[in-house]
């Protein structure tokens, strides 16, 4: 298998060790539970925001722990939810009186483990509320999901909701905001190749050299359909139309746009994709407030991308611009 | 070919169109010359800094145009230098009396084209000076290079030198600083797979499923040797040792470290790599001032990474922390 790893069973822990080694002044780790936390103590009265999921979607989720974003994140094994026990430990570690917000995506495993952890925390008298992103318009139910899946649009939700938490909002205010963002964001992606998990060492699904999977999931689960390869304009046109029609978005809307690489797609291609998205939004009379073109929520090394569009209100616009200091950064 | 493209011959122009579409208030384009420029007019007396190279190394180079970094960049075709004519046009566009600094890497094509452009500009009375990065310790001469190649360490040089330009340094001061950075930075990389160029549609070199190329170049050119696959600790240990021995770096040094993904390698693996680098630096008594772990200078979609280490002085440390506002960003 062509990967920079020592052994499949140690990839997550070594990644977390590298993350803390690169950010010794900013991040703490509870290694046996695979929890990454901010080192700086929270302001009194700040709601703690906690996320988590299987690993393999980096930078999601541990790379979003830091000022302006998450207070902590729980990393599961590759493509498997963290345990309720680890989430419960993380909850106790970040709580300081104002309650804890769980921000997760709609996958059966994550919902079950975070649900159990919330019950354990409530028995300790910790108030926990949970918000769930389900922004993927590709399919209604899927391999690991009842209802729609949560994908890259969730990251815009994290960004906005965590900014408001940083500013001192209450748990109920954060739940309302996050649900409002989720109600206004839509995503859809496609895959050109399968990811290769360290444990399997080969592709998680078969796909022909002349095929693509439209609406592919973040773990390689099937989407809407398998088709022959299309041009950038054709496939990005299809994704963008599916996204815009679903809300629906319309003339006069102001939006944030995300073109999210799935792990193996170069920046050049993401910008070729964005070029098409921008043209379609302009034709539809939709104004782009801010664009996000990079990797935000991946499927290890899958080639492909997703398109997310979020209809903004004034509060969301202000919160999107709130500064962050997270390990996923450039300079 | 599994890429998000419309046609091989339009990839660079469509990428640049996407780049400007995503940054309409910050970037301008001279499309027929494939030049990206800052929209904001330069402060009087500021030296203009210009870079350029073949495309396919994104974010290098056009994604580094912006406040705190480049004034403009010329994008050549994939893996081919921009023309002297385009560089000359860019030079005229950014010059406003304080001279122009060309920051390039040591490749024969880039040196020839930037050299001709400098002569053309000098005939117009524009003062041009050129600094060349050659930080790759892998090989002495190579397919496209006499002497050492310039690779990801050049990006640390760009960051530092452009910050000083932004603060109003003279052309001579910038040349001295950039040469000082280049003299103190070393890099080496390895490739697990070949990149696939849009024009060829297949791998640029053959490599077995159980092989890696140590010291691979940014265009897939050969490195030091072809070996069987190694563990992360083995290959990163080898790269880091080669880098540290070359300067040599020693106990008490304070450094910036870059682990640069070559395009197809997930963040998880870059942090597993950094975990090994950090351990070796600690054992050697070398202090890390700041680490950079992401994609900075790629070979399209190649799997693999490079390790760069820069020995810092106080001026470099201050300039590394100078804020930038560039299109290659997260939030």
XYZ file of C-alpha atoms in Angstrom:
662
model
C 0.000 0.000 0.000
C 1.412 3.392 -1.012
C 1.038 5.430 2.155
C 3.266 7.252 4.622
C 2.437 5.016 7.588
C 4.154 2.729 10.038
C 1.285 0.317 10.701
C -2.452 0.467 9.967
C -3.334 0.139 13.642
C -1.248 3.143 14.741
C -2.165 5.735 12.087
C -4.673 7.680 14.176
C -2.519 7.866 17.305
C 0.581 8.859 15.349
C -1.370 11.545 13.509
C -2.618 12.921 16.839
C 0.892 12.819 18.281
C 2.136 14.755 15.246
C -0.688 17.248 15.649
C 0.209 17.961 19.266
C 3.944 17.990 18.473
C 3.245 20.705 15.891
C 1.112 22.738 18.315
C 2.635 22.214 21.764
C 1.445 25.566 23.103
C -2.074 25.313 21.788
C -3.255 21.711 22.010
C -3.519 18.995 24.629
C -4.200 15.332 24.096
C -5.762 12.521 26.082
C -3.977 9.866 24.053
C -5.668 6.703 25.312
C -9.062 8.220 24.415
C -7.859 9.973 21.237
C -9.155 13.352 22.374
C -7.647 16.644 21.193
C -8.394 19.721 23.340
C -7.453 23.369 23.451
C -4.740 24.028 25.997
C -6.018 27.474 26.937
C -8.713 27.424 29.606
C -12.133 28.489 28.414
C -13.621 31.809 29.441
C -16.058 31.290 32.307
C -19.559 30.869 30.968
C -18.502 29.833 27.471
C -20.445 26.892 26.098
C -18.019 24.122 25.128
C -18.356 22.822 21.582
C -17.325 19.240 20.927
C -17.194 17.270 17.693
C -15.990 13.860 16.620
C -16.283 11.172 13.991
C -14.270 8.440 12.443
C -10.813 9.466 11.279
C -9.912 9.652 7.595
C -11.799 12.894 6.913
C -8.948 15.214 7.893
C -8.806 18.171 8.413
C -12.227 17.251 9.832
C -12.384 16.955 12.856
C -9.297 17.230 15.089
C -7.705 19.935 12.933
C -10.602 22.257 13.770
C -9.821 22.405 17.499
C -8.665 25.877 18.459
C -9.666 29.421 19.220
C -12.794 30.411 17.319
C -13.698 26.804 16.556
C -13.954 23.562 18.503
C -13.058 23.184 22.174
C -12.278 19.520 21.643
C -12.680 16.703 19.143
C -12.787 12.925 19.475
C -11.064 10.917 16.767
C -12.422 7.443 16.115
C -10.599 4.751 14.187
C -10.575 5.302 10.411
C -14.216 5.494 9.274
C -15.596 4.336 12.655
C -17.226 6.496 15.325
C -15.367 7.347 18.537
C -16.682 5.483 21.578
C -19.286 6.934 23.919
C -16.742 6.511 26.682
C -14.205 8.757 24.917
C -16.863 11.346 24.102
C -17.984 11.313 27.737
C -14.389 11.895 28.897
C -14.027 14.778 26.436
C -17.316 16.226 27.656
C -16.145 16.240 31.259
C -12.817 17.747 30.229
C -14.308 20.745 28.418
C -17.401 21.458 30.504
C -17.266 24.396 32.915
C -20.811 25.275 33.793
C -22.382 26.630 30.617
C -23.150 23.288 28.999
C -21.755 21.372 26.064
C -22.832 21.428 22.418
C -22.192 18.293 20.361
C -21.817 19.130 16.654
C -21.923 15.969 14.548
C -22.938 14.702 11.133
C -25.800 12.370 10.408
C -24.256 8.909 10.561
C -25.813 6.104 12.580
C -22.610 5.267 14.441
C -21.808 8.839 15.437
C -25.381 9.503 16.556
C -25.424 6.367 18.699
C -22.104 7.037 20.439
C -22.718 10.757 21.005
C -26.227 9.917 22.192
C -24.917 7.524 24.833
C -22.243 10.000 25.901
C -24.876 12.709 26.330
C -26.861 10.428 28.616
C -23.763 9.658 30.684
C -22.951 13.365 30.970
C -26.517 14.287 31.915
C -26.294 11.798 34.796
C -23.349 13.873 36.035
C -25.486 16.989 35.820
C -23.835 18.301 32.649
C -26.261 19.847 30.185
C -25.616 18.568 26.664
C -27.399 19.477 23.443
C -26.700 17.935 20.063
C -26.993 19.403 16.571
C -26.771 17.220 13.492
C -25.698 18.233 9.990
C -27.405 16.491 7.074
C -26.525 18.698 4.109
C -25.904 16.069 1.405
C -28.693 16.163 -1.196
C -27.366 13.109 -3.058
C -29.388 10.369 -1.380
C -32.137 10.036 1.218
C -30.830 6.982 3.066
C -27.423 5.425 2.673
C -25.116 2.659 3.875
C -24.398 4.266 7.236
C -27.265 6.735 7.438
C -30.989 7.070 7.973
C -31.947 10.300 6.229
C -29.463 12.532 4.491
C -25.737 12.351 5.183
C -23.695 15.158 6.680
C -20.786 16.250 4.507
C -18.668 19.348 3.886
C -21.468 21.845 4.468
C -21.157 20.868 8.126
C -17.819 22.665 8.260
C -19.501 25.980 7.457
C -21.915 25.182 10.262
C -19.000 24.479 12.646
C -17.318 27.745 11.667
C -20.405 29.871 12.236
C -21.724 28.185 15.365
C -18.360 28.002 17.109
C -17.783 31.712 16.444
C -20.988 32.508 18.272
C -19.984 30.209 21.133
C -16.688 32.090 21.371
C -18.646 35.319 21.703
C -20.533 33.962 24.692
C -23.880 32.743 23.327
C -26.022 30.352 25.362
C -26.510 26.689 24.555
C -30.061 27.321 23.313
C -28.920 30.189 21.088
C -26.254 27.951 19.557
C -28.730 25.156 18.877
C -31.066 27.594 17.130
C -28.231 29.041 15.030
C -26.768 25.694 14.054
C -30.157 24.330 13.039
C -30.742 27.496 11.008
C -27.419 27.048 9.204
C -28.169 23.381 8.548
C -31.567 24.298 7.121
C -29.910 26.664 4.659
C -26.900 24.661 3.435
C -26.862 21.993 0.735
C -23.996 19.876 -0.656
C -23.302 17.212 -3.234
C -20.090 15.506 -4.335
C -18.700 12.977 -6.742
C -15.797 10.557 -6.738
C -13.378 9.625 -9.505
C -11.517 7.006 -7.480
C -12.034 5.005 -4.330
C -10.156 5.905 -1.197
C -7.687 3.362 0.162
C -7.988 2.753 3.913
C -4.823 1.785 5.808
C -6.528 -1.319 7.227
C -7.663 -2.691 3.884
C -4.678 -1.466 1.876
C -6.724 -1.401 -1.320
C -9.754 0.411 -2.731
C -12.933 0.238 -0.636
C -15.020 -0.038 -3.797
C -14.412 -0.927 -7.429
C -14.782 1.727 -10.089
C -13.799 1.513 -13.745
C -11.106 3.662 -15.340
C -13.814 5.448 -17.336
C -16.363 5.815 -14.525
C -17.327 8.245 -11.763
C -19.710 7.937 -8.806
C -22.126 10.851 -8.578
C -23.203 11.658 -5.041
C -20.532 9.426 -3.489
C -20.387 9.317 0.308
C -17.428 10.227 2.507
C -16.670 6.552 3.130
C -17.032 5.515 -0.474
C -20.665 4.512 -0.017
C -22.773 4.659 -3.177
C -24.384 7.866 -4.371
C -27.074 8.539 -6.939
C -25.535 6.763 -9.882
C -22.446 5.457 -11.589
C -21.744 7.165 -14.934
C -19.079 7.487 -17.589
C -16.533 10.264 -17.052
C -17.789 13.778 -17.791
C -16.063 17.093 -18.371
C -15.516 19.448 -15.426
C -18.328 21.703 -16.620
C -20.733 18.792 -16.975
C -20.125 17.195 -13.582
C -19.791 20.449 -11.631
C -22.847 21.771 -13.462
C -24.807 18.718 -12.370
C -23.673 18.973 -8.729
C -24.328 22.704 -8.539
C -27.783 22.383 -10.117
C -28.714 19.599 -7.674
C -27.598 21.787 -4.773
C -29.325 24.959 -5.982
C -32.602 23.233 -6.843
C -32.862 21.513 -3.479
C -33.261 24.473 -1.103
C -34.084 26.090 -3.583
C -31.633 28.996 -3.859
C -32.791 31.937 -5.955
C -31.946 35.318 -7.417
C -30.967 37.836 -4.758
C -29.670 35.248 -2.300
C -26.280 35.899 -0.767
C -24.272 32.737 -0.177
C -21.074 31.124 1.022
C -19.711 28.543 -1.417
C -17.421 25.650 -0.643
C -15.602 23.523 -3.206
C -14.177 20.745 -1.072
C -11.488 18.390 -2.312
C -11.982 14.793 -1.181
C -8.273 14.197 -0.528
C -6.614 13.297 -3.830
C -7.646 16.190 -6.050
C -5.172 19.014 -6.734
C -5.947 22.670 -6.080
C -5.827 23.342 -9.834
C -8.864 21.134 -10.406
C -10.773 22.579 -7.442
C -10.390 26.039 -8.986
C -11.456 24.777 -12.414
C -14.525 23.457 -10.588
C -15.088 26.758 -8.803
C -14.878 28.597 -12.111
C -17.992 26.703 -13.248
C -19.814 27.151 -9.928
C -19.164 30.916 -10.001
C -20.557 31.207 -13.528
C -23.733 29.332 -12.617
C -24.312 31.412 -9.493
C -23.839 34.605 -11.469
C -26.319 33.432 -14.106
C -28.805 32.630 -11.341
C -28.419 36.079 -9.787
C -26.935 34.632 -6.598
C -24.255 36.718 -4.916
C -21.158 35.069 -3.436
C -20.229 36.589 -0.074
C -17.223 34.311 0.440
C -15.802 31.193 -1.192
C -13.895 28.311 0.398
C -11.825 26.247 -2.016
C -9.562 23.675 -0.419
C -9.861 20.395 1.482
C -12.294 20.628 4.409
C -13.803 17.176 4.809
C -12.125 14.368 2.916
C -12.359 10.680 2.223
C -8.657 9.911 2.815
C -7.149 10.040 -0.704
C -10.255 9.928 -2.900
C -10.116 11.973 -6.122
C -13.217 14.098 -6.507
C -14.894 17.050 -4.852
C -18.119 18.343 -3.413
C -19.948 21.622 -3.853
C -21.722 23.246 -0.890
C -23.828 26.403 -0.921
C -25.112 28.156 2.204
C -27.753 30.886 2.087
C -26.553 33.559 4.475
C -28.220 36.028 6.759
C -26.444 38.983 8.371
C -25.579 37.100 11.542
C -24.023 34.205 9.623
C -21.961 36.618 7.512
C -20.515 38.296 10.564
C -19.748 34.961 12.246
C -18.088 33.514 9.125
C -15.548 36.325 9.321
C -14.757 35.730 12.999
C -11.034 34.912 13.313
C -9.875 31.384 14.117
C -6.572 29.957 15.309
C -6.612 26.282 14.403
C -3.916 23.764 13.446
C -5.254 23.468 9.898
C -3.584 26.536 8.456
C -1.164 27.770 5.825
C 1.210 30.328 7.369
C -7.893 10.374 -17.345
C -9.477 10.918 -13.923
C -9.354 14.677 -13.501
C -11.779 17.544 -13.061
C -10.933 19.256 -16.342
C -12.605 20.318 -19.549
C -9.612 20.008 -21.892
C -5.865 19.649 -21.273
C -5.096 22.843 -23.202
C -7.401 25.028 -21.075
C -6.542 23.866 -17.543
C -4.228 26.754 -16.659
C -6.499 29.495 -17.975
C -9.588 28.016 -16.323
C -7.735 27.675 -13.025
C -6.694 31.335 -13.235
C -10.246 32.372 -14.118
C -11.480 30.443 -11.079
C -8.835 32.090 -8.922
C -9.913 35.589 -9.942
C -13.609 34.668 -9.697
C -12.981 33.607 -6.102
C -11.060 36.811 -5.287
C -12.677 39.574 -7.364
C -11.752 42.339 -4.934
C -8.155 41.268 -4.431
C -6.776 39.919 -7.700
C -6.437 41.064 -11.288
C -5.518 38.985 -14.304
C -3.853 39.608 -17.648
C -5.392 36.494 -19.167
C -3.556 36.318 -22.484
C -0.232 36.396 -20.609
C -1.433 34.264 -17.677
C -0.390 36.875 -15.104
C -2.058 37.196 -11.680
C -1.568 40.538 -9.876
C -2.734 42.184 -6.709
C -5.586 44.606 -7.374
C -4.536 47.074 -4.683
C -1.928 49.555 -5.841
C 1.462 49.209 -4.205
C 2.711 51.730 -1.674
C 5.087 54.183 -3.357
C 8.651 53.006 -2.970
C 7.772 49.357 -2.341
C 9.929 46.909 -4.270
C 7.706 44.674 -6.405
C 8.244 40.939 -5.950
C 7.454 38.689 -8.898
C 7.556 34.933 -9.208
C 6.612 32.374 -11.811
C 7.152 28.842 -13.033
C 5.369 26.110 -14.847
C 1.897 25.326 -13.535
C 1.129 22.060 -11.757
C 2.839 23.020 -8.496
C -0.198 24.755 -6.951
C -0.526 26.526 -4.539
C 2.893 27.589 -5.866
C 2.932 30.141 -7.496
C -0.232 32.099 -8.356
C -1.912 31.288 -5.036
C 0.808 33.242 -3.225
C -0.106 36.599 -4.804
C -1.496 38.950 -2.182
C -0.737 41.271 0.687
C 2.396 40.198 2.537
C 3.547 37.953 -0.296
C 3.934 38.258 -4.072
C 2.917 41.313 -6.087
C 2.375 39.150 -9.150
C 3.033 35.688 -10.536
C 3.357 34.312 -14.057
C 1.854 30.885 -14.709
C 3.446 28.844 -17.448
C 1.848 25.814 -19.054
C 1.934 22.692 -16.881
C 5.601 21.968 -16.054
C 6.942 24.560 -18.551
C 8.341 28.004 -17.773
C 6.304 31.130 -18.514
C 7.611 33.099 -21.502
C 10.054 36.004 -21.160
C 7.440 38.120 -22.880
C 4.834 37.393 -20.185
C 7.359 37.973 -17.393
C 8.355 41.272 -19.012
C 4.693 42.360 -19.140
C 4.243 41.437 -15.486
C 7.397 43.363 -14.610
C 6.086 46.509 -16.261
C 2.712 46.068 -14.589
C 4.088 45.881 -11.029
C 7.072 48.235 -11.212
C 6.672 51.700 -9.692
C 10.125 53.078 -9.158
C 11.722 50.939 -6.450
C 12.746 48.053 -8.687
C 11.559 44.496 -9.131
C 12.770 41.321 -7.409
C 12.379 38.050 -9.289
C 12.111 35.086 -6.912
C 12.475 31.815 -8.771
C 13.691 28.268 -8.356
C 16.717 26.743 -9.971
C 15.382 25.258 -13.209
C 17.025 25.903 -16.557
C 13.811 27.002 -18.266
C 12.762 29.426 -15.548
C 16.239 30.939 -15.317
C 16.402 31.462 -19.085
C 12.986 33.103 -19.390
C 13.345 35.301 -16.295
C 16.861 36.207 -17.464
C 15.601 37.420 -20.836
C 12.749 39.311 -19.216
C 15.192 41.050 -16.873
C 17.221 42.205 -19.881
C 14.108 43.517 -21.606
C 13.055 45.374 -18.453
C 16.524 46.848 -17.926
C 16.343 48.308 -21.445
C 13.231 50.156 -20.249
C 15.194 51.485 -17.295
C 13.587 49.131 -14.755
C 15.997 47.743 -12.172
C 15.567 44.000 -11.759
C 17.410 41.637 -9.451
C 16.931 37.894 -9.315
C 17.239 35.453 -6.422
C 17.264 31.718 -7.002
C 16.272 28.980 -4.577
C 18.177 25.694 -4.760
C 17.291 23.983 -1.494
C 16.921 20.349 -2.647
C 19.781 18.243 -1.289
C 18.728 15.136 -3.238
C 20.840 15.548 -6.374
C 23.505 17.884 -7.721
C 22.325 18.093 -11.329
C 19.025 16.850 -12.671
C 16.862 16.553 -15.764
C 15.919 20.238 -15.854
C 18.623 21.691 -13.625
C 22.297 22.516 -13.431
C 23.137 22.465 -9.729
C 20.581 21.758 -7.046
C 16.856 22.068 -7.667
C 14.577 24.541 -5.919
C 11.692 22.905 -4.076
C 9.405 23.591 -1.097
C 12.042 25.404 0.972
C 11.640 28.216 -1.545
C 8.195 28.933 -0.125
C 9.709 29.797 3.260
C 12.062 32.093 1.376
C 9.104 33.740 -0.421
C 7.260 34.211 2.867
C 10.203 35.856 4.624
C 11.518 37.978 1.763
C 8.100 39.255 0.687
C 7.311 40.276 4.271
C 10.412 42.457 4.293
C 9.445 43.927 0.919
C 6.036 44.789 2.361
C 7.779 46.642 5.175
C 9.646 48.827 2.678
C 13.099 47.255 2.338
C 15.300 48.123 -0.629
C 16.049 45.797 -3.517
C 19.583 45.181 -2.257
C 18.364 44.401 1.245
C 15.884 41.877 -0.162
C 18.550 40.178 -2.262
C 20.801 39.830 0.786
C 17.965 38.444 2.920
C 16.732 35.988 0.310
C 20.231 34.654 -0.310
C 20.704 34.303 3.428
C 17.478 32.301 3.716
C 18.469 30.117 0.772
C 21.859 29.460 2.346
C 20.140 28.213 5.506
C 17.325 26.047 4.149
C 17.524 22.440 2.981
C 14.863 20.097 1.608
C 14.414 16.565 0.351
C 11.366 14.634 -0.807
C 10.206 11.275 -2.036
C 7.458 10.019 -4.310
C 5.204 6.997 -3.978
C 3.442 7.512 -7.298
C 3.960 9.472 -10.488
C 1.907 12.553 -11.149
C -0.448 12.488 -14.131
C -0.250 15.582 -16.338
C -3.426 16.650 -18.158
C -1.587 16.645 -21.499
C -0.265 13.118 -21.218
C -3.229 11.684 -19.335
C -1.073 8.991 -17.745
C 1.907 8.721 -15.396
C 5.018 10.697 -16.376
C 7.231 7.885 -15.107
C 6.811 4.209 -14.308
C 7.100 3.041 -10.732
C 6.272 -0.383 -9.322
C 3.521 -0.999 -6.797
C 6.186 -1.845 -4.216
C 8.605 0.987 -5.034
C 9.312 4.598 -4.064
C 11.590 7.243 -5.583
C 13.820 8.897 -2.986
C 14.718 12.469 -3.825
C 12.128 12.697 -6.605
C 11.847 16.036 -8.417
C 8.761 18.222 -8.687
C 8.215 17.106 -12.285
C 8.778 13.427 -11.564
C 12.435 13.637 -12.541
C 14.659 10.989 -10.929
C 16.109 11.463 -7.479
C 18.832 9.621 -5.616
C 17.528 6.115 -5.937
C 14.589 3.812 -6.443
C 13.893 1.566 -3.452
C 11.333 -0.833 -2.077
C 8.591 0.707 0.078
C 9.670 1.698 3.585
C 7.758 2.548 6.749
C 6.978 6.184 7.512
C 9.684 6.308 10.173
C 12.273 4.841 7.803
C 11.636 7.119 4.842
C 11.038 10.289 6.877
C 14.075 9.429 8.991
C 16.167 9.161 5.851
C 14.889 12.460 4.403
C 15.317 14.330 7.677
C 18.830 12.993 8.223
C 19.845 13.987 4.690
C 18.497 17.492 5.292
C 20.068 17.929 8.733
C 23.480 16.585 7.688
C 23.706 18.833 4.673
C 23.844 22.297 6.261
C 24.654 20.865 8.834
C 22.057 21.758 11.462
C 23.103 21.277 15.075
C 22.102 21.432 18.714
C 20.885 24.865 19.728
C 19.653 25.826 16.274
C 16.181 27.287 16.037
C 14.344 26.270 12.884
C 11.208 26.426 10.781
C 10.081 23.024 9.522
C 7.933 22.278 6.522
C 6.358 18.938 5.701
C 5.019 19.517 2.197
C 2.519 17.200 0.549
C 3.189 16.636 -3.147
C -0.488 16.728 -4.130
C -1.974 13.296 -3.514
C -1.028 12.660 0.108
C -3.649 13.153 2.848
C -3.120 15.404 5.856
C -3.136 12.342 8.136
C 0.044 11.029 6.529
C 1.760 14.434 6.569
C 1.220 14.583 10.336
C 2.488 11.015 10.791
C 5.562 12.235 8.905
C 5.855 15.342 11.070
C 5.658 13.204 14.194
C 8.919 11.523 13.120
C 10.587 14.803 12.110
C 9.725 16.382 15.464
C 11.213 13.442 17.363
C 14.469 13.611 15.409
C 14.808 17.361 15.889
C 14.205 16.995 19.608
C 16.857 14.279 19.840
C 19.279 16.536 17.964
C 18.634 19.444 20.335
C 17.124 21.550 17.554
C 14.264 23.816 18.570
C 11.219 24.217 16.311
C 10.067 27.833 16.118
C 7.183 27.106 13.749
C 6.019 24.171 11.649
C 4.227 24.195 8.292
C 2.378 20.982 7.459
C 0.211 21.127 4.370
C 0.633 21.390 0.586
C 2.941 24.249 -0.415
C 4.648 23.164 -3.631
C 3.202 20.119 -5.360
C 3.683 17.876 -8.330
C 0.021 17.838 -9.419
C -1.353 14.669 -7.795
C 1.823 12.840 -6.794
C 1.682 10.867 -3.533
C 4.673 11.644 -1.339
C 6.096 14.538 0.613
C 9.182 16.594 1.246
C 10.830 17.768 4.449
C 12.384 21.240 4.641
C 14.296 22.744 7.547
C 15.358 26.403 7.761
C 17.835 27.670 10.353
C 16.383 30.927 11.627
C 17.829 34.179 12.856
C 15.810 36.827 14.704
C 14.941 38.756 11.558
C 13.630 35.655 9.795
C 11.517 34.726 12.826
C 9.861 38.114 12.892
C 9.227 38.085 9.140
C 7.789 34.562 9.190
C 5.071 35.829 11.517
C 4.173 38.810 9.287
C 0.502 38.501 8.286
C -0.466 37.576 4.729
C -3.715 37.821 2.798
C -3.427 35.354 -0.066
C -5.927 33.222 -1.990
C -4.447 29.993 -0.605
C -6.255 29.964 2.706
C -8.642 28.025 4.910
C -11.218 30.413 6.412
